Short mmCIF file of C-alpha atoms in Angstrom, two decimals:
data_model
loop_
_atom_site.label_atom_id
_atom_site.label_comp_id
_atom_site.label_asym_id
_atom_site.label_seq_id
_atom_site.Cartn_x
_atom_site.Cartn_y
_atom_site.Cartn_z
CA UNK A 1 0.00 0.00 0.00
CA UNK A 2 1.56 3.45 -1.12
CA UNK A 3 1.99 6.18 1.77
CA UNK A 4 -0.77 8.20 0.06
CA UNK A 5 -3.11 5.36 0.63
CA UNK A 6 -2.19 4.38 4.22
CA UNK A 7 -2.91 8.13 4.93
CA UNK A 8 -6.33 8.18 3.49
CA UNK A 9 -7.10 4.68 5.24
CA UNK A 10 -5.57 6.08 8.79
CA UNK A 11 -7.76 9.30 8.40
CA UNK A 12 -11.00 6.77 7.55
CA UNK A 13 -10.30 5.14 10.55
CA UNK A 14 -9.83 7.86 12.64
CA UNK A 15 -13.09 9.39 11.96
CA UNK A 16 -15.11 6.39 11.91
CA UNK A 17 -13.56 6.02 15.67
CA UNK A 18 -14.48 9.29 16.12
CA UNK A 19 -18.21 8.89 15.02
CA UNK A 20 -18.62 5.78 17.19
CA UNK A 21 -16.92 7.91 20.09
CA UNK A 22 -18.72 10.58 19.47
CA UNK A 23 -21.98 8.27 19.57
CA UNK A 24 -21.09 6.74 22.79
CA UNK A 25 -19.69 9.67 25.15
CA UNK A 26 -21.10 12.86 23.51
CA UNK A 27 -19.11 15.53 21.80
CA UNK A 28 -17.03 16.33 24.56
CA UNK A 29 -15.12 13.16 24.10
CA UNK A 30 -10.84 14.33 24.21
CA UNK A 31 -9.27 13.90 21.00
CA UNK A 32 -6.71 11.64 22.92
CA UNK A 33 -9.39 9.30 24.00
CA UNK A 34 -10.58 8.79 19.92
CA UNK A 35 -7.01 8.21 18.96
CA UNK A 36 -6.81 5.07 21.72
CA UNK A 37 -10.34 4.30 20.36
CA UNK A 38 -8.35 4.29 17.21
CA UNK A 39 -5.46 2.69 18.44
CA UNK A 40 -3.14 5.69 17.45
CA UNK A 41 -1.59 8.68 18.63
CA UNK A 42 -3.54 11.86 19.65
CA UNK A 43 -0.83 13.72 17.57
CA UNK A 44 -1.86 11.77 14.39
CA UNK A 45 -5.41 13.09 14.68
CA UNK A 46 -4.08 16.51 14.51
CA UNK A 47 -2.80 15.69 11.52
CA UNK A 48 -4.95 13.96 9.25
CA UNK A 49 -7.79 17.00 10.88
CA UNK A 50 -5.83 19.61 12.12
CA UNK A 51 -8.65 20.30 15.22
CA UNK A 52 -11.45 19.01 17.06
CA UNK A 53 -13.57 21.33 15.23
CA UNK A 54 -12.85 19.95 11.65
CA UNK A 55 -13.29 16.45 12.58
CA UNK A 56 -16.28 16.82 14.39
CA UNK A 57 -17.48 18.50 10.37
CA UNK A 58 -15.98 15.53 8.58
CA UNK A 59 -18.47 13.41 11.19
CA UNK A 60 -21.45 14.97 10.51
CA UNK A 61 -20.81 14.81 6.67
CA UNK A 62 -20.26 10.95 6.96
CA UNK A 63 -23.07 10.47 9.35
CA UNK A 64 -25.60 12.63 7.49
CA UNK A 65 -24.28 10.40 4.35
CA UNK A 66 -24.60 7.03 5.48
CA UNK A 67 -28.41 8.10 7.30
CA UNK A 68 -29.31 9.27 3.79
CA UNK A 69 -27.58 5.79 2.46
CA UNK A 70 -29.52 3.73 4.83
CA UNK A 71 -33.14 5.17 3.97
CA UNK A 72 -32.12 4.98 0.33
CA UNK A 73 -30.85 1.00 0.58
CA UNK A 74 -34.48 0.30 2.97
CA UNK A 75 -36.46 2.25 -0.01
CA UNK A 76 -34.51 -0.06 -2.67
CA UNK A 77 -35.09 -3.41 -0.91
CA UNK A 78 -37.86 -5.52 -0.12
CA UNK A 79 -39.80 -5.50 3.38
CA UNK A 80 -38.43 -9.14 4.15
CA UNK A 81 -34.57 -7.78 3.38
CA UNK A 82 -35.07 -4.59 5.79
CA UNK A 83 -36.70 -6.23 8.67
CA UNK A 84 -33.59 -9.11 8.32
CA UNK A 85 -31.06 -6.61 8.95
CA UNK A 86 -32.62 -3.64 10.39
CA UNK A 87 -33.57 -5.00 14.10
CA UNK A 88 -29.77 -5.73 14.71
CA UNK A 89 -28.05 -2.80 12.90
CA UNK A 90 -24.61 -1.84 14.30
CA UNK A 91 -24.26 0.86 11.90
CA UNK A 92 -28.17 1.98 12.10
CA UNK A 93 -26.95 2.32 16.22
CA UNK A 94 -24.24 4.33 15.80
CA UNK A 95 -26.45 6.90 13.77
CA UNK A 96 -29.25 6.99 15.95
CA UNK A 97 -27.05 8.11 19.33
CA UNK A 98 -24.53 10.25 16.99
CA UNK A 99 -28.18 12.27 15.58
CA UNK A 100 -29.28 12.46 19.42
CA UNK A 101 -26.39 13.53 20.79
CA UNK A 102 -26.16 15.92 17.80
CA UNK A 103 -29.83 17.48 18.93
CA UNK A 104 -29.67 17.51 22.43
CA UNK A 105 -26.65 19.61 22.44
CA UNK A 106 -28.49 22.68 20.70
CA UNK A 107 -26.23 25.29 19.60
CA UNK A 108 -25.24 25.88 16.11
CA UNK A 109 -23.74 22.54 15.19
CA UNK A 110 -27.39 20.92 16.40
CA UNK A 111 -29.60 23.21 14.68
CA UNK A 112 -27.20 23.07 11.18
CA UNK A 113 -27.34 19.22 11.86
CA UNK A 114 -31.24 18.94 12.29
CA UNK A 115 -31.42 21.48 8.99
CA UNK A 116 -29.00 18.83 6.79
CA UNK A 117 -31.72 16.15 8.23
CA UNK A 118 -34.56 17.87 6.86
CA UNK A 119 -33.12 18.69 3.76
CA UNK A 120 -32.38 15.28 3.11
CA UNK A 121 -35.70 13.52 3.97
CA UNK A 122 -37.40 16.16 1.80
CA UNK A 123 -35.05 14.42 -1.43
CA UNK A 124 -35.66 10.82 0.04
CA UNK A 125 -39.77 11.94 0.43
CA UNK A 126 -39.72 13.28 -3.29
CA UNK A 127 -37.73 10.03 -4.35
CA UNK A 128 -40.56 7.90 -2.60
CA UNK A 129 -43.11 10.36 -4.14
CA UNK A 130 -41.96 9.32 -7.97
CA UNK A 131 -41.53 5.40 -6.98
CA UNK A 132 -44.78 5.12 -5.69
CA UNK A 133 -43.71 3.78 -2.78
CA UNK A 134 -45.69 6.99 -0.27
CA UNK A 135 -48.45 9.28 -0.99
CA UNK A 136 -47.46 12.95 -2.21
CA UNK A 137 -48.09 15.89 0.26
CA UNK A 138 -49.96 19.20 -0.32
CA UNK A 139 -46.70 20.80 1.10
CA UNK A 140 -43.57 18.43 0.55
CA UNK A 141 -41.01 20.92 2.73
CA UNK A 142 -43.50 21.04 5.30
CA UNK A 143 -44.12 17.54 6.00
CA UNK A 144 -40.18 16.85 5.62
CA UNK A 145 -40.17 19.85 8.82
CA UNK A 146 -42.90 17.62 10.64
CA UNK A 147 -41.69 14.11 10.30
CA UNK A 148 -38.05 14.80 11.33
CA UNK A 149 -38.56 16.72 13.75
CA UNK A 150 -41.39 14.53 15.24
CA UNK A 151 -38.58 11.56 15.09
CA UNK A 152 -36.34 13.82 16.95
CA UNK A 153 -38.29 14.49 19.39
CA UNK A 154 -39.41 10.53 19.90
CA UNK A 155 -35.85 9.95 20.30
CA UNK A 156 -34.67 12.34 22.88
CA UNK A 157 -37.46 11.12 24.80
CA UNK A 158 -37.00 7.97 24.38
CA UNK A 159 -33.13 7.54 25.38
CA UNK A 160 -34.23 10.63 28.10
CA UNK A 161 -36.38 7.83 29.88
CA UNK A 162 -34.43 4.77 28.52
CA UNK A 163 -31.23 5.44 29.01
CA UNK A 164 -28.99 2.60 27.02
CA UNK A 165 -27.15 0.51 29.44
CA UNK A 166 -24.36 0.46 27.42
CA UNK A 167 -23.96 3.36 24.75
CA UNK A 168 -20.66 1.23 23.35
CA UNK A 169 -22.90 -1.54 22.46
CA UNK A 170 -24.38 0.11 19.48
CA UNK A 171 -26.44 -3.01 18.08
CA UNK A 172 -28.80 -2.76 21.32
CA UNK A 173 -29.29 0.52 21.50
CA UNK A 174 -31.30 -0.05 17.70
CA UNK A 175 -32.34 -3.10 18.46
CA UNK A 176 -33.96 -2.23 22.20
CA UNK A 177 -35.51 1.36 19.92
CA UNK A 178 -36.80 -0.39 17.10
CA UNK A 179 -38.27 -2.53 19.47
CA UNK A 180 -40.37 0.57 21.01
CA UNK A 181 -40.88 2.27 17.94
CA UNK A 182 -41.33 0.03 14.89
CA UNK A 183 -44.99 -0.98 15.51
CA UNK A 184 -46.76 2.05 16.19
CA UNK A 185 -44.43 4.12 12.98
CA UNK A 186 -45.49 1.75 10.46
CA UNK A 187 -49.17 0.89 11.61
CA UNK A 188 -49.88 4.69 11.85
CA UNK A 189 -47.95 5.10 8.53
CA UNK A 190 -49.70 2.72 6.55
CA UNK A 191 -52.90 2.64 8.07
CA UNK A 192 -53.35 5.96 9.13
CA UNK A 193 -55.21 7.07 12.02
CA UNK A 194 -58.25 9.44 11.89
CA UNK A 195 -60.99 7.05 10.38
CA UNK A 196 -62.29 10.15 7.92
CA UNK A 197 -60.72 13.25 7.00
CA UNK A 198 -63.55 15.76 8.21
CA UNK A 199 -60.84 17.40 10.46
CA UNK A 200 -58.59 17.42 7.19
CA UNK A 201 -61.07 19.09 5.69
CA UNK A 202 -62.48 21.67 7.63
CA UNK A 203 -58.93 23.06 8.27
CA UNK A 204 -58.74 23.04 4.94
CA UNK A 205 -61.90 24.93 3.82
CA UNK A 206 -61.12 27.42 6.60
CA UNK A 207 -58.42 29.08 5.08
CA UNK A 208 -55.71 28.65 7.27
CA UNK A 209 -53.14 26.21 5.50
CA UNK A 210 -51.65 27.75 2.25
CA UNK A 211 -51.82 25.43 0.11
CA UNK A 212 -52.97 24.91 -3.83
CA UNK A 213 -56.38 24.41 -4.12
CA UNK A 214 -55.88 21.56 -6.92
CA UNK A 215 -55.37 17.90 -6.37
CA UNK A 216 -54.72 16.22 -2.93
CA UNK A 217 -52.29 14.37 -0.89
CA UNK A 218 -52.70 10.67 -2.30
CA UNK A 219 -52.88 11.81 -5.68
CA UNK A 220 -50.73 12.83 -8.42
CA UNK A 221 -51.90 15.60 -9.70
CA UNK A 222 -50.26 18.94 -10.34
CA UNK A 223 -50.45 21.03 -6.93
#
């Protein structure tokens, strides 16, 4: 391996230590304590990032890019291959406690975090849209807004009352939260819960939600 590619696989390894540290302790994890995580020197994580700072970025980019990966491989594959893996997910783990500890600390770097979420389940909504695979919304931004930030708030509160035993082992944590949340998410997805819209409806007749007065959520046509 040339010294150009051992750098490039050190600094992989160093931030996916860092994401999993990160995951498991909370931001305020040491750099020294990610480069023993990594099995390296703290000086060599100066290096490949230069500062706490810039890593933490690189982290969010990869995390943000392997949640959006995830959704995109459960949209692609059948409901018998995502409940296989999904229950038991190392990697689907590590994201959920990195995004929680990324929105309970607030701040900038939480509410920039929480923004790339919603920006990217509006693309994986308007993906779904075109497959087929979910009914379109009146407002597509605005149901992106609800949904994430209704799964945020099920997750603080979840982890706030159900602490994980063990933050390192990352294939419990999703395995004890899918437990909790899997049933209720897809029954009130798919089945929906008010058992006519007349509530739909009249907020819609009395003015109050902007939205185009052709078509309707559950159909295609132009809005």
């Amino acid at each position: 391996m040339s010294t150009a590619e051992q750098d490039l696989t050190g600094r992989a390894r160093l931030r996916d230590a860092a994401i999993e540290a990160f995951a498991a302790q909370g931001f305020d994890v040491s750099l020294r304590a990610i480069a023993t995580r990594a099995n390296v020197t703290a000086g060599l994580v100066r290096h490949h990032f230069g500062s706490k700072q810039a890593l933490r970025a690189e982290c969010d980019a990869t995390v943000l890019e392997r949640y959006r990966r995830m959704k995109e491989d459960s949209l692609a594959a059948s409901p018998q291959q995502v409940f296989s893996n999904l229950p038991s997910s190392r990697e689907g783990g590590v994201l959920i406690l990195y995004i929680l500890r990324s929105v309970r600390e607030g701040a900038q770097a939480g509410t920039q975090f929480t923004g790339q979420l919603i920006e990217e389940a509006l693309a994986l909504l308007d993906r779904a849209v075109s497959r087929g695979l979910i009914v379109p919304s009146r407002n597509e931004p605005a149901r992106a807004r609800f949904l994430v930030l209704q799964s945020l708030g099920a997750l603080v509160l979840h982890f706030a009352l159900n602490p994980p035993q063990d933050p390192e082992d990352f294939a419990t944590v999703m395995q004890e939260y899918y437990a909790q949340v899997a049933l209720p998410t897809l029954e009130l997805y798919s089945e929906g819960l008010f058992t006519d819209p007349a509530y739909l409806n009249e907020y819609l007749a009395s003015g109050a939600a902007d939205v185009p007065p052709a078509g309707s959520a559950g159909t295609a046509e132009p809005r």
